[in-house]
Structure formats: C-alpha cells, structure tokens
Coordinates of C-alpha atoms in Angstrom, one line a residue:
Chain A
X1 CA -0.4 19.6 14.7
X2 CA -4.0 20.7 14.6
X3 CA -6.4 18.1 13.4
X4 CA -10.1 17.5 13.6
X5 CA -9.7 14.2 15.4
X6 CA -10.1 12.6 18.8
X7 CA -7.0 10.5 19.1
X8 CA -4.8 9.1 16.3
X9 CA -5.6 5.5 17.1
X10 CA -9.3 5.9 16.2
X11 CA -9.0 8.1 13.1
X12 CA -9.9 5.4 10.6
X13 CA -12.8 3.9 12.7
X14 CA -14.2 7.4 13.4
X15 CA -14.1 8.2 9.7
X16 CA -16.0 5.0 8.9
X17 CA -18.7 5.7 11.5
X18 CA -19.2 9.1 9.9
X19 CA -19.3 7.6 6.4
X20 CA -21.9 5.2 7.5
X21 CA -24.0 8.0 9.1
X22 CA -23.9 10.0 5.9
X23 CA -24.5 7.2 3.4
X24 CA -27.3 4.8 4.2
X25 CA -26.8 3.1 0.8
X26 CA -23.6 1.6 2.3
X27 CA -23.2 -1.1 4.9
X28 CA -20.1 -0.2 6.9
X29 CA -18.5 -2.8 9.2
X30 CA -16.4 -0.5 11.4
X31 CA -14.8 -3.3 13.4
X32 CA -13.7 -5.4 10.4
X33 CA -13.2 -2.3 8.2
X34 CA -15.2 -3.4 5.2
X35 CA -17.5 -1.0 3.3
X36 CA -20.1 -2.8 1.1
X37 CA -22.9 -1.5 -1.1
X38 CA -26.1 -2.3 0.7
X39 CA -27.7 -4.3 -2.1
X40 CA -24.8 -6.7 -2.5
X41 CA -24.4 -9.3 -3.7
X42 CA -26.1 -8.3 -6.9
X43 CA -27.3 -11.4 -8.8
X44 CA -25.5 -12.1 -12.1
X45 CA -23.0 -9.3 -11.7
X46 CA -19.2 -9.5 -11.2
X47 CA -18.3 -7.8 -7.9
X48 CA -15.5 -5.3 -7.7
X49 CA -13.4 -5.0 -4.5
X50 CA -10.6 -2.5 -3.9
X51 CA -8.8 -1.1 -1.0
X52 CA -5.7 0.4 0.3
X53 CA -4.4 2.6 3.0
X54 CA -6.7 5.2 4.5
X55 CA -5.8 8.9 4.0
X56 CA -6.7 8.9 0.2
X57 CA -10.4 9.7 0.7
X58 CA -12.7 9.5 -1.1
X59 CA -10.7 6.6 -2.6
X60 CA -11.9 3.8 -2.1
X61 CA -14.9 3.9 0.3
X62 CA -16.3 6.9 -1.5
X63 CA -16.5 4.9 -4.7
X64 CA -18.6 2.1 -3.4
X65 CA -22.1 1.9 -5.0
X66 CA -24.0 0.9 -8.1
X67 CA -21.8 1.3 -11.3
X68 CA -18.5 1.2 -9.4
X69 CA -17.1 -0.8 -6.5
X70 CA -19.1 -3.5 -4.6
X71 CA -16.8 -3.2 -1.6
X72 CA -13.8 -1.4 -0.2
X73 CA -11.3 -2.3 2.5
X74 CA -9.6 0.7 4.2
X75 CA -6.3 -0.1 6.0
X76 CA -4.6 2.0 8.6
X77 CA -3.5 5.4 7.4
X78 CA -1.2 4.9 4.4
X79 CA -0.9 1.1 5.2
X80 CA -2.5 -1.5 3.0
X81 CA -5.4 -3.5 4.5
X82 CA -4.9 -7.0 5.7
X83 CA -5.9 -10.2 3.7
X84 CA -8.7 -11.0 6.2
X85 CA -10.5 -7.8 5.3
X86 CA -10.3 -8.4 1.6
X87 CA -11.4 -12.0 1.9
X88 CA -14.3 -10.9 4.1
X89 CA -15.3 -8.3 1.5
X90 CA -15.1 -10.8 -1.4
X91 CA -17.3 -13.2 0.5
X92 CA -19.8 -10.5 1.2
X93 CA -20.2 -9.3 -2.4
X94 CA -19.7 -12.4 -4.5
X95 CA -22.9 -13.4 -6.3
X96 CA -21.3 -16.5 -7.8
X97 CA -20.1 -14.4 -10.9
X98 CA -16.7 -13.8 -9.4
X99 CA -14.8 -11.0 -7.8
X100 CA -12.3 -8.6 -9.4
X101 CA -9.7 -7.2 -7.1
X102 CA -8.4 -3.7 -8.1
X103 CA -4.9 -3.3 -6.6
X104 CA -2.7 -0.3 -6.7
X105 CA 0.9 -1.2 -7.3
X106 CA 2.5 -0.8 -3.9
X107 CA 4.3 -3.8 -2.4
X108 CA 2.0 -4.0 0.6
X109 CA -1.2 -3.8 -1.4
X110 CA 0.1 -6.4 -3.9
X111 CA 1.2 -8.9 -1.2
X112 CA -1.9 -8.6 0.9
X113 CA -4.3 -8.9 -2.0
X114 CA -2.4 -11.9 -3.3
X115 CA -2.8 -13.6 0.1
X116 CA -6.5 -12.5 0.1
X117 CA -7.0 -14.1 -3.3
X118 CA -5.8 -17.4 -1.9
X119 CA -8.1 -17.2 1.1
X120 CA -11.1 -16.3 -1.1
X121 CA -10.4 -19.1 -3.6
X122 CA -10.2 -21.5 -0.7
X123 CA -13.8 -20.4 0.0
X124 CA -14.8 -21.1 -3.5
X125 CA -14.8 -17.5 -4.7
X126 CA -13.5 -17.0 -8.2
X127 CA -11.0 -14.1 -8.1
X128 CA -9.3 -12.0 -10.9
X129 CA -7.0 -9.1 -10.4
X130 CA -6.2 -5.8 -12.1
X131 CA -2.9 -4.1 -11.0
X132 CA -2.9 -0.3 -11.4
X133 CA 0.5 1.2 -12.2
X134 CA 0.1 4.5 -14.0
X135 CA 2.6 6.9 -12.4
X136 CA 5.2 8.0 -14.9
X137 CA 7.3 9.6 -12.2
X138 CA 8.7 6.2 -11.3
X139 CA 11.0 4.4 -13.6
X140 CA 9.6 0.9 -14.3
X141 CA 12.6 -1.3 -14.2
X142 CA 14.2 -4.1 -12.2
X143 CA 15.6 -1.4 -9.9
X144 CA 12.3 -0.2 -8.5
X145 CA 9.1 -1.8 -7.2
X146 CA 7.5 -0.7 -10.5
X147 CA 5.2 2.2 -11.2
X148 CA 2.9 3.3 -8.5
X149 CA -0.9 3.1 -8.8
X150 CA -2.4 6.6 -8.4
X151 CA -5.1 8.5 -10.3
X152 CA -5.9 5.8 -12.9
X153 CA -7.4 3.8 -10.0
X154 CA -10.5 6.0 -10.4
X155 CA -10.7 5.3 -14.1
X156 CA -10.3 1.6 -13.7
X157 CA -12.9 1.4 -10.8
X158 CA -15.5 3.5 -12.8
X159 CA -15.1 1.8 -16.2
X160 CA -14.7 -1.8 -15.0
X161 CA -17.6 -1.1 -12.6
X162 CA -19.8 -0.1 -15.5
X163 CA -18.8 -3.2 -17.4
X164 CA -19.8 -5.3 -14.3
X165 CA -23.1 -3.5 -14.0
X166 CA -23.9 -4.5 -17.6
X167 CA -23.5 -8.1 -16.6
X168 CA -20.3 -8.7 -18.5
X169 CA -18.4 -11.9 -17.3
X170 CA -15.3 -11.8 -15.1
X171 CA -12.8 -12.3 -17.8
X172 CA -14.2 -9.4 -19.8
X173 CA -14.5 -7.0 -16.8
X174 CA -10.9 -7.9 -15.9
X175 CA -9.6 -7.3 -19.5
X176 CA -11.4 -3.9 -19.6
X177 CA -9.8 -3.0 -16.3
X178 CA -6.4 -3.9 -17.6
X179 CA -7.0 -2.0 -20.8
X180 CA -7.9 1.2 -18.9
X181 CA -4.8 0.8 -16.8
X182 CA -2.6 0.3 -19.9
X183 CA -4.1 3.4 -21.5
X184 CA -3.6 5.6 -18.4
X185 CA -0.7 7.7 -17.2
X186 CA -0.4 10.1 -14.2
X187 CA 2.0 12.6 -12.8
X188 CA 1.8 14.4 -9.4
X189 CA 3.3 17.5 -7.7
X190 CA 3.4 18.5 -4.1
X191 CA 3.4 22.0 -2.8
X192 CA 3.6 20.8 0.8
X193 CA 4.1 17.5 2.6
X194 CA 1.2 15.9 4.4
X195 CA 1.0 15.1 8.1
X196 CA -0.1 11.7 9.3
X197 CA -2.2 11.6 12.5
X198 CA 0.1 9.0 14.1
X199 CA 3.4 10.9 13.4
X200 CA 2.0 14.4 13.9
X201 CA 4.6 16.2 11.8
X202 CA 5.1 16.6 8.1
X203 CA 6.4 13.5 6.4
X204 CA 9.1 15.5 4.6
X205 CA 10.5 19.0 4.8
X206 CA 9.7 21.3 1.9
X207 CA 11.2 24.8 2.3
X208 CA 9.2 27.8 1.2
X209 CA 9.4 28.6 -2.4
X210 CA 10.1 25.0 -3.5
X211 CA 8.0 22.1 -4.9
X212 CA 8.3 18.4 -5.2
X213 CA 7.8 16.9 -8.7
X214 CA 6.8 13.3 -9.2
X215 CA 5.3 12.6 -5.8
X216 CA 3.3 9.6 -4.8
X217 CA 0.2 9.6 -2.7
X218 CA 1.7 8.5 0.7
X219 CA 3.6 11.6 1.6
X220 CA 6.7 10.1 0.2
X221 CA 9.0 12.7 -1.4
X222 CA 9.2 13.0 -5.1
X223 CA 12.2 12.3 -7.3
X224 CA 13.1 15.9 -7.8
X225 CA 12.8 19.3 -6.1
X226 CA 12.7 22.6 -7.8
X227 CA 12.0 26.3 -7.1
X228 CA 8.3 27.1 -7.2
X229 CA 6.7 27.2 -10.7
X230 CA 3.5 28.8 -11.9
X231 CA 0.4 26.8 -12.5
X232 CA 1.0 26.9 -16.2
X233 CA 4.6 25.7 -15.9
X234 CA 3.5 22.9 -13.7
X235 CA 0.8 21.9 -16.2
X236 CA 3.3 21.9 -19.0
X237 CA 5.7 19.8 -16.9
X238 CA 3.1 17.2 -15.9
X239 CA 1.5 17.0 -19.4
X240 CA 5.0 16.6 -21.0
X241 CA 5.9 13.8 -18.6
X242 CA 2.7 12.0 -19.5
X243 CA 2.7 12.6 -23.2
X244 CA 6.4 11.7 -23.6
X245 CA 5.6 8.4 -22.0
X246 CA 2.3 7.7 -23.9
X247 CA 1.6 9.8 -27.0
X248 CA -2.2 9.8 -26.9
X249 CA -3.9 8.5 -30.1
X250 CA -7.5 8.9 -29.0
X251 CA -9.4 11.5 -27.2
X252 CA -8.6 11.3 -23.5
X253 CA -10.4 11.3 -20.2
X254 CA -8.6 13.8 -18.0
X255 CA -8.5 13.8 -14.2
X256 CA -7.2 16.9 -12.5
X257 CA -7.0 15.7 -8.9
X258 CA -6.3 17.6 -5.7
X259 CA -4.1 16.0 -3.1
X260 CA -6.3 17.2 -0.2
X261 CA -5.2 20.7 0.7
X262 CA -5.5 22.6 -2.5
X263 CA -8.7 24.6 -2.9
X264 CA -10.9 24.1 -5.9
X265 CA -10.3 27.6 -7.1
X266 CA -6.6 26.6 -7.6
X267 CA -7.6 23.2 -9.1
X268 CA -9.9 24.8 -11.7
X269 CA -7.2 27.3 -12.6
X270 CA -4.7 24.4 -12.9
X271 CA -7.2 22.5 -15.1
X272 CA -7.4 25.5 -17.4
X273 CA -3.6 25.3 -17.8
X274 CA -3.7 21.5 -18.3
X275 CA -6.4 21.9 -21.0
X276 CA -4.2 24.5 -22.7
X277 CA -1.1 22.3 -22.5
X278 CA -3.1 19.4 -24.0
X279 CA -4.5 21.5 -26.8
X280 CA -1.1 22.9 -27.7
X281 CA 0.1 19.3 -28.1
X282 CA -2.8 18.3 -30.2
X283 CA -4.5 16.1 -27.6
X284 CA -8.3 16.1 -27.7
X285 CA -10.0 15.9 -24.3
X286 CA -13.4 14.0 -24.3
X287 CA -14.2 14.3 -20.6
X288 CA -12.7 16.1 -17.6
X289 CA -13.1 15.5 -13.9
X290 CA -11.7 18.1 -11.4
X291 CA -11.7 17.6 -7.7
X292 CA -10.2 15.8 -4.7
X293 CA -10.5 12.1 -5.6
X294 CA -7.2 10.4 -4.8
X295 CA -5.8 12.4 -2.0
X296 CA -2.9 12.3 0.4
X297 CA -4.3 13.7 3.6
X298 CA -3.5 17.4 3.9
X299 CA -0.9 17.5 1.2
X300 CA -1.2 20.6 -1.1
X301 CA -0.7 19.9 -4.8
X302 CA -2.3 18.1 -7.7
X303 CA -2.0 15.2 -10.1
X304 CA -2.9 14.8 -13.7
X305 CA -4.1 11.5 -15.1
X306 CA -5.0 10.9 -18.7
X307 CA -6.7 7.8 -20.2
X308 CA -6.9 7.2 -23.9
X309 CA -10.5 6.3 -24.4
X310 CA -12.1 4.6 -27.4
X311 CA -15.8 4.6 -28.0
X312 CA -16.5 1.7 -25.6
X313 CA -14.5 3.2 -22.8
X314 CA -16.3 6.5 -23.2
X315 CA -19.6 4.8 -23.2
X316 CA -18.7 2.9 -20.0
X317 CA -17.3 6.1 -18.4
X318 CA -20.7 7.9 -19.1
X319 CA -22.7 5.0 -17.7
X320 CA -24.7 5.7 -14.5
X321 CA -22.9 5.7 -11.2
X322 CA -24.1 6.3 -7.7
X323 CA -21.5 6.5 -5.0
X324 CA -20.7 9.0 -2.2
X325 CA -18.0 10.8 -4.3
X326 CA -18.9 10.1 -7.9
X327 CA -22.5 10.2 -9.1
X328 CA -24.1 10.8 -12.4
X329 CA -26.9 9.5 -14.6
X330 CA -29.0 8.1 -11.7
Chain B
X1 CA 17.9 -27.7 22.8
X2 CA 15.2 -25.0 22.4
X3 CA 11.7 -25.6 23.5
X4 CA 8.4 -23.9 23.0
X5 CA 9.1 -21.6 26.0
X6 CA 12.2 -20.3 24.3
X7 CA 10.3 -19.4 21.2
X8 CA 7.6 -17.8 23.3
X9 CA 10.3 -15.7 25.0
X10 CA 11.7 -14.8 21.6
X11 CA 8.4 -13.4 20.4
X12 CA 7.7 -11.6 23.8
X13 CA 11.2 -10.1 23.8
X14 CA 10.7 -8.9 20.2
X15 CA 7.4 -7.4 21.1
X16 CA 9.1 -5.5 24.0
X17 CA 12.0 -4.5 21.7
X18 CA 9.6 -3.2 19.1
X19 CA 7.7 -1.2 21.8
X20 CA 11.0 0.4 22.9
X21 CA 12.3 1.1 19.4
X22 CA 9.0 2.0 17.6
X23 CA 9.8 5.7 17.4
X24 CA 13.3 5.0 16.0
X25 CA 11.8 2.7 13.3
X26 CA 9.2 5.2 12.4
X27 CA 11.8 7.9 12.2
X28 CA 13.9 5.8 9.8
X29 CA 10.7 5.1 7.8
X30 CA 9.9 8.8 7.6
X31 CA 13.1 9.5 5.7
X32 CA 12.5 7.1 2.9
X33 CA 9.0 5.7 3.4
X34 CA 5.8 6.8 5.0
X35 CA 6.6 7.0 8.6
X36 CA 4.6 4.1 10.0
X37 CA 6.9 1.1 10.3
X38 CA 7.3 1.3 14.1
X39 CA 3.6 1.8 14.7
X40 CA 2.6 -1.1 12.3
X41 CA 5.0 -3.6 13.8
X42 CA 4.0 -2.5 17.3
X43 CA 0.3 -3.3 16.5
X44 CA 1.4 -6.7 15.1
X45 CA 3.6 -7.8 17.9
X46 CA 1.0 -6.7 20.5
X47 CA -1.4 -9.0 18.8
X48 CA 1.3 -11.8 18.8
X49 CA 1.8 -11.3 22.5
X50 CA -1.9 -11.4 23.2
X51 CA -2.4 -14.5 21.1
X52 CA 0.4 -16.4 22.8
X53 CA -0.9 -15.5 26.2
X54 CA -4.3 -16.8 25.2
X55 CA -3.2 -20.0 23.5
X56 CA 0.4 -20.8 24.4
X57 CA 1.2 -23.5 21.8
X58 CA 3.4 -26.4 23.0
X59 CA 5.8 -26.7 20.1
X60 CA 8.4 -24.3 18.7
X61 CA 6.9 -24.6 15.2
X62 CA 3.4 -23.8 16.5
X63 CA 4.5 -20.7 18.4
X64 CA 6.0 -19.3 15.2
X65 CA 3.1 -20.3 12.9
X66 CA 0.6 -18.6 15.3
X67 CA 2.8 -15.5 15.6
X68 CA 3.2 -15.2 11.8
X69 CA -0.5 -15.6 11.3
X70 CA -1.2 -12.8 13.8
X71 CA 1.2 -10.5 11.9
X72 CA -0.4 -11.2 8.6
X73 CA -3.9 -10.4 10.1
X74 CA -2.9 -7.2 11.9
X75 CA 0.0 -5.4 10.4
X76 CA -0.9 -4.7 6.8
X77 CA 1.5 -2.9 4.4
X78 CA 4.4 -4.9 3.1
X79 CA 5.7 -5.7 6.6
X80 CA 2.7 -7.8 7.6
X81 CA 2.9 -10.4 4.8
X82 CA 6.8 -10.4 4.8
X83 CA 7.3 -10.8 8.6
X84 CA 4.3 -13.1 8.8
X85 CA 5.7 -15.3 6.1
X86 CA 9.1 -15.3 7.7
X87 CA 7.7 -16.6 11.0
X88 CA 5.2 -19.0 9.5
X89 CA 7.6 -20.6 7.1
X90 CA 10.3 -20.9 9.8
X91 CA 7.7 -22.4 12.1
X92 CA 6.5 -24.9 9.4
X93 CA 10.1 -25.9 8.7
X94 CA 10.5 -26.7 12.4
X95 CA 7.6 -29.2 12.1
X96 CA 6.0 -30.6 15.2
X97 CA 9.1 -31.4 17.3
X98 CA 8.8 -30.5 21.0
X99 CA 12.4 -29.3 21.0
X100 CA 14.8 -28.2 18.3
X101 CA 18.6 -27.7 18.1
X102 CA 20.2 -24.4 17.3
X103 CA 21.3 -26.0 14.0
X104 CA 17.7 -26.9 13.2
X105 CA 16.6 -23.4 14.0
X106 CA 19.3 -22.0 11.7
X107 CA 18.1 -24.3 8.9
X108 CA 14.4 -23.4 9.4
X109 CA 15.2 -19.7 9.5
X110 CA 16.9 -20.0 6.2
X111 CA 13.8 -21.5 4.8
X112 CA 11.8 -18.6 6.2
X113 CA 14.2 -16.0 4.8
X114 CA 14.1 -17.8 1.4
X115 CA 10.3 -17.5 1.5
X116 CA 10.6 -13.8 2.2
X117 CA 12.9 -13.3 -0.7
X118 CA 10.5 -15.2 -3.0
X119 CA 7.5 -13.3 -1.8
X120 CA 9.0 -9.8 -2.0
X121 CA 11.3 -10.5 -4.9
X122 CA 14.2 -8.9 -3.0
X123 CA 17.8 -10.1 -3.0
X124 CA 20.7 -9.0 -0.8
X125 CA 21.8 -5.5 -1.7
X126 CA 18.3 -4.2 -2.5
X127 CA 18.1 -2.3 0.8
X128 CA 15.5 -4.4 2.5
X129 CA 15.0 -6.6 5.6
X130 CA 16.8 -9.3 3.6
X131 CA 20.1 -7.4 4.1
X132 CA 19.9 -8.0 7.9
X133 CA 18.3 -11.5 7.8
X134 CA 20.7 -13.2 5.3
X135 CA 23.9 -12.4 7.2
X136 CA 22.1 -13.4 10.4
X137 CA 21.2 -16.8 9.0
X138 CA 24.7 -17.2 7.6
X139 CA 26.3 -16.8 11.0
X140 CA 23.7 -18.4 13.2
X141 CA 25.8 -21.5 13.4
X142 CA 28.3 -19.5 15.4
X143 CA 25.8 -18.6 18.1
X144 CA 23.1 -16.0 18.7
X145 CA 25.6 -13.3 19.6
X146 CA 27.3 -13.7 16.2
X147 CA 24.0 -13.6 14.4
X148 CA 23.0 -10.5 16.3
X149 CA 26.2 -8.7 15.3
X150 CA 25.8 -9.8 11.7
X151 CA 22.2 -8.6 11.5
X152 CA 23.1 -5.2 13.0
X153 CA 26.0 -4.8 10.6
X154 CA 23.8 -5.8 7.8
X155 CA 21.2 -3.2 8.8
X156 CA 23.8 -0.4 9.0
X157 CA 25.3 -1.5 5.7
X158 CA 22.0 -0.6 4.0
X159 CA 22.7 3.1 4.6
X160 CA 24.8 3.7 1.4
X161 CA 22.6 1.5 -0.8
X162 CA 20.0 2.7 -3.3
X163 CA 16.6 1.0 -2.6
X164 CA 15.4 -1.3 -5.3
X165 CA 12.3 -2.7 -3.6
X166 CA 9.4 -1.3 -1.7
X167 CA 8.3 2.2 -1.4
X168 CA 11.8 3.6 -0.9
X169 CA 12.6 2.5 -4.4
X170 CA 10.4 5.3 -5.7
X171 CA 13.0 7.8 -4.4
X172 CA 15.7 6.5 -6.7
X173 CA 19.1 8.0 -5.7
X174 CA 17.5 10.0 -2.9
X175 CA 17.1 6.8 -0.9
X176 CA 20.9 6.7 -0.5
X177 CA 22.2 7.7 3.0
X178 CA 19.3 6.3 5.0
X179 CA 19.1 3.0 6.9
X180 CA 16.4 0.7 5.7
X181 CA 13.7 0.5 8.4
X182 CA 12.9 -3.1 7.6
X183 CA 16.5 -4.1 8.0
X184 CA 16.6 -2.3 11.3
X185 CA 13.5 -4.1 12.6
X186 CA 14.9 -7.4 11.4
X187 CA 18.0 -6.8 13.4
X188 CA 15.8 -6.3 16.5
X189 CA 14.1 -9.7 15.8
X190 CA 17.5 -11.4 15.5
X191 CA 18.9 -9.7 18.6
X192 CA 16.0 -11.0 20.7
X193 CA 17.1 -14.6 20.0
X194 CA 20.1 -13.8 22.3
X195 CA 17.7 -12.2 24.8
X196 CA 15.5 -15.3 24.9
X197 CA 18.5 -17.5 25.4
X198 CA 19.9 -15.3 28.1
X199 CA 16.6 -15.4 30.0
X200 CA 16.7 -19.2 30.1
X201 CA 20.2 -19.2 31.6
X202 CA 19.4 -16.4 34.1

C-alpha cells in the first residue's frame, strides 16, 4: 500500500484540516466532524444537511456552500456518520425554516439519520428527509436492502439546494428532492477495486482483463464480472441498464462520474460514448457534467447517472452554486 | 443473581474479545461488505470500556443503556444503531433493579433482539446478526454455555444463506458461501456472557 497519508487513524481528520485550509468559506469542526457553510444559518431558508462515509470526496463536504448543502457530516471511511454529528449539524444550520436530510439508501446511513432526526426534533428543529436510491444494478425487492444511493445524490443536493436558496418552504424543497430522485437512475462499473486505508489491501480481487459491472461506491463487488470491454461497449451496457429501467421522456441531465482513479482523458472519452449511446436511443441530453464527484477512494471506473429534467428542474440545475467542487453562476 | 458488576464484566469481556477478533471480523466483512466491521466495533467497545471506567453505573440496566448509547455515538454504519439499540433496549427492559435473574436477562435480551429486528427490518434467515442472536435468546434458559453454542452455530449457519439485508444484499447470490460478520460479532457478545459468569466464580 502506498498512500499519501500519515496513519490510517487520522485520514478523515487530516482531510478535514486540509479542506478547511483550502476553503475559508466553510467552517470545519474537525473534532466533531461537521462541515458548515460559514454564513449559516441563512435567515428564511431551508437548510440542507447530508453526509455519509468518507472516501467519496468531493461528496459531501465538497458540496457545502450557497446553492447546495448547508452542512455535511463525514463518517469514518465508508462508514456512515453517527447521529450526534447530524443532530449537531442540523442545530448549526437551522434558521427556523427547517432542515432537509439527504440520505443515501444504505442501511447505516438510514438508521443513523433516522436517529438524528429524532434528536433534532427533540431540540425543536423541523426535519424532513429525502432518500436517494438510484442504482439500477440492485434489484429493489423484499430480498435486498433496496437500491443504493449513488450519483443521483449530486442532482438531489444541487437542485433541492437551489430550491432552498430561492426561499421555498420545507415541504416544497423536500418534494423537489424526491422528484429528482424518482427521475434519476445510475449504473457503475469498476476496472479495479479500491483500497481502504484501514485495511491496506484491495477490497476485492479483480484479475487482469476483467471488470465488475454494477458496483456500488464502497468497494463492494458488483453483481457480475466479465472480460474487459471497450469504452463504447461499457457505455452501451450502462445506458441500456438505465434506459430499460426508466425510459426517459424528457431531456436528461447526465453525470459521467469517475470513481477516483480514472483519468479525465478516459472519462471524457467515455462521455463521448455515453452521449453516442444516448443519441442512438433517442435520448436528448440537456446538460452534462464529467468528473470525479461521487468517488470510491482509488477505484478505477465510472458511473453514469441520468435525471429526467423538466423546465423547472433545469432552471434549478442552472441556478448559481458556490461550493468547493461545484461552482457556477456566482 | 446478576449484579451491575456482572454486566460491567460482560461489556469489558466483549471489548477484549472484539480487540482479539477485530481482524477476523474485518476479513469476513471484506468478503461481502466493505471491510470495516472489526475496526468499527473496536472503536465502539473501546468507548464503552472508557465510559464504564469513568462512570460505573450501579444497576445492570444502567450499564447496558450507557454502553448502548456509546455504541450509537461512536460506531456509525449499521452496526452502531443496531448494537446500540440491542444493548439500550435490553438495559431498559431490565429497569432499575440492582440485581436480575438469568431468566430476567433472557426476557430482556429478547426485547433487545426484537428491537433490533424492528429497526433493521431483518428476520431470521436474512443472513444478519439476528441469526446468531435469536437462537442465543431461545436457549438462554438452559444457561450461558448453551446460548454460546447456539449463537456460534447460528453464525456458522449464515454461510450458505443469501443476504437479504444490509450491504451484502447488493451482491445477490454472490453473498452465498460467506459467514455474516454481524452474526459472527453477535456470537462473540453472547460468548462473553459465559466469560463474565466464569470470572465471578473464579
């Protein structure tokens, strides 16, 4: 293992200290692991709080700022944060207009955010919740924990964040968040496993010349392994999986997301194939984002997320945002 | 009768057991999860140990409620809320009695396991901690050694199952053939009841 770290135990805290040093617009409580936009609470605005395991950077801390999240709670690597963190974050950002928790559908995140909501409500904070579950690689049935929340988290955080910035009430911000989630689907592939600092070796073995289809963002293996495919074949596979699940009726927002160890040259090339695959299936793309946004440490690979966007969602997507990792219009 | 010291020893023995077995738990988790179960529980039970040293509650129920609260505040993931709820609800069911019988512990632990099943939505056979805990509670009336054996058997019996809950469920059929790490750690917790009792006799 060669990593740019001191010791595994301080990886999360060290990262937070560096985030704070680079972004004076954020207040970073390293000890309690809460990242808050410096001007919070913003009077009259619903606050957005999200969080999850560390190792997915820039998710979520990189999305804290005007037009997106009010606060983020990073847990240990790939481990959801604890309720105390989330309740603390909610108390720090609530202006009285209420707090929306944005929760990725993983058992740990769901349970801890539910407990946090109880704690926050005990303190008089009004809490609503949007559950993100966009991953078509998982069968949503009684026999699984349900679809995972992956790339659509970025769409939900950005669009609900824009609605909150406009001063829309909690119920409305929540329903827009839910709408974005319902309109979004993702599919991911891994070309290599990732290595967590604590374990120090890859989380699964992937022989040369093979790839994992339908991976999550925690180094968990996918549902299927196949001989290596070309970028175009992978794009067709991912787009097929998504479109079969949700035939898009509107123009879509497209996110071509790197898992952490795939260079932008490859991601842009992959995006060209994703755009071709969409065009061939008659899907119109309104906006595209390419880059490392919802990562899995040093995993090589990519995910594709599409969101059907009507005029209102497009307008909210285009609204100004100013965070470490996503910034436009201001 | 079991007093607060017994429950204190139970938690301390579990902390030591988790320290010893952390690598094995993490290895089990790396097969079907994300390779941190041992480390996460270690962090939690270290906090439990530290909190008990600092505060030393004087009733069985209070020892377990305090321990559960520590786990919820430090572990994260699914294990934090689930183990935290198990201990808190068991402790609450024990009430404020200074001493409890083994039968009362069995009854309280059943309430704790029921709370875990309600919170996580898991039933026996879903390849979770419940598969070790339910058999343990069912046999606790026959003594700690019987409960230990039942929990260990239950944990091993998760190997051929397909996971239906938690992160392992995303693997579908590929989760078959691996022991559930949560069932394995639950077996450790149950085994430490016997250790705590043995320490009293010794």
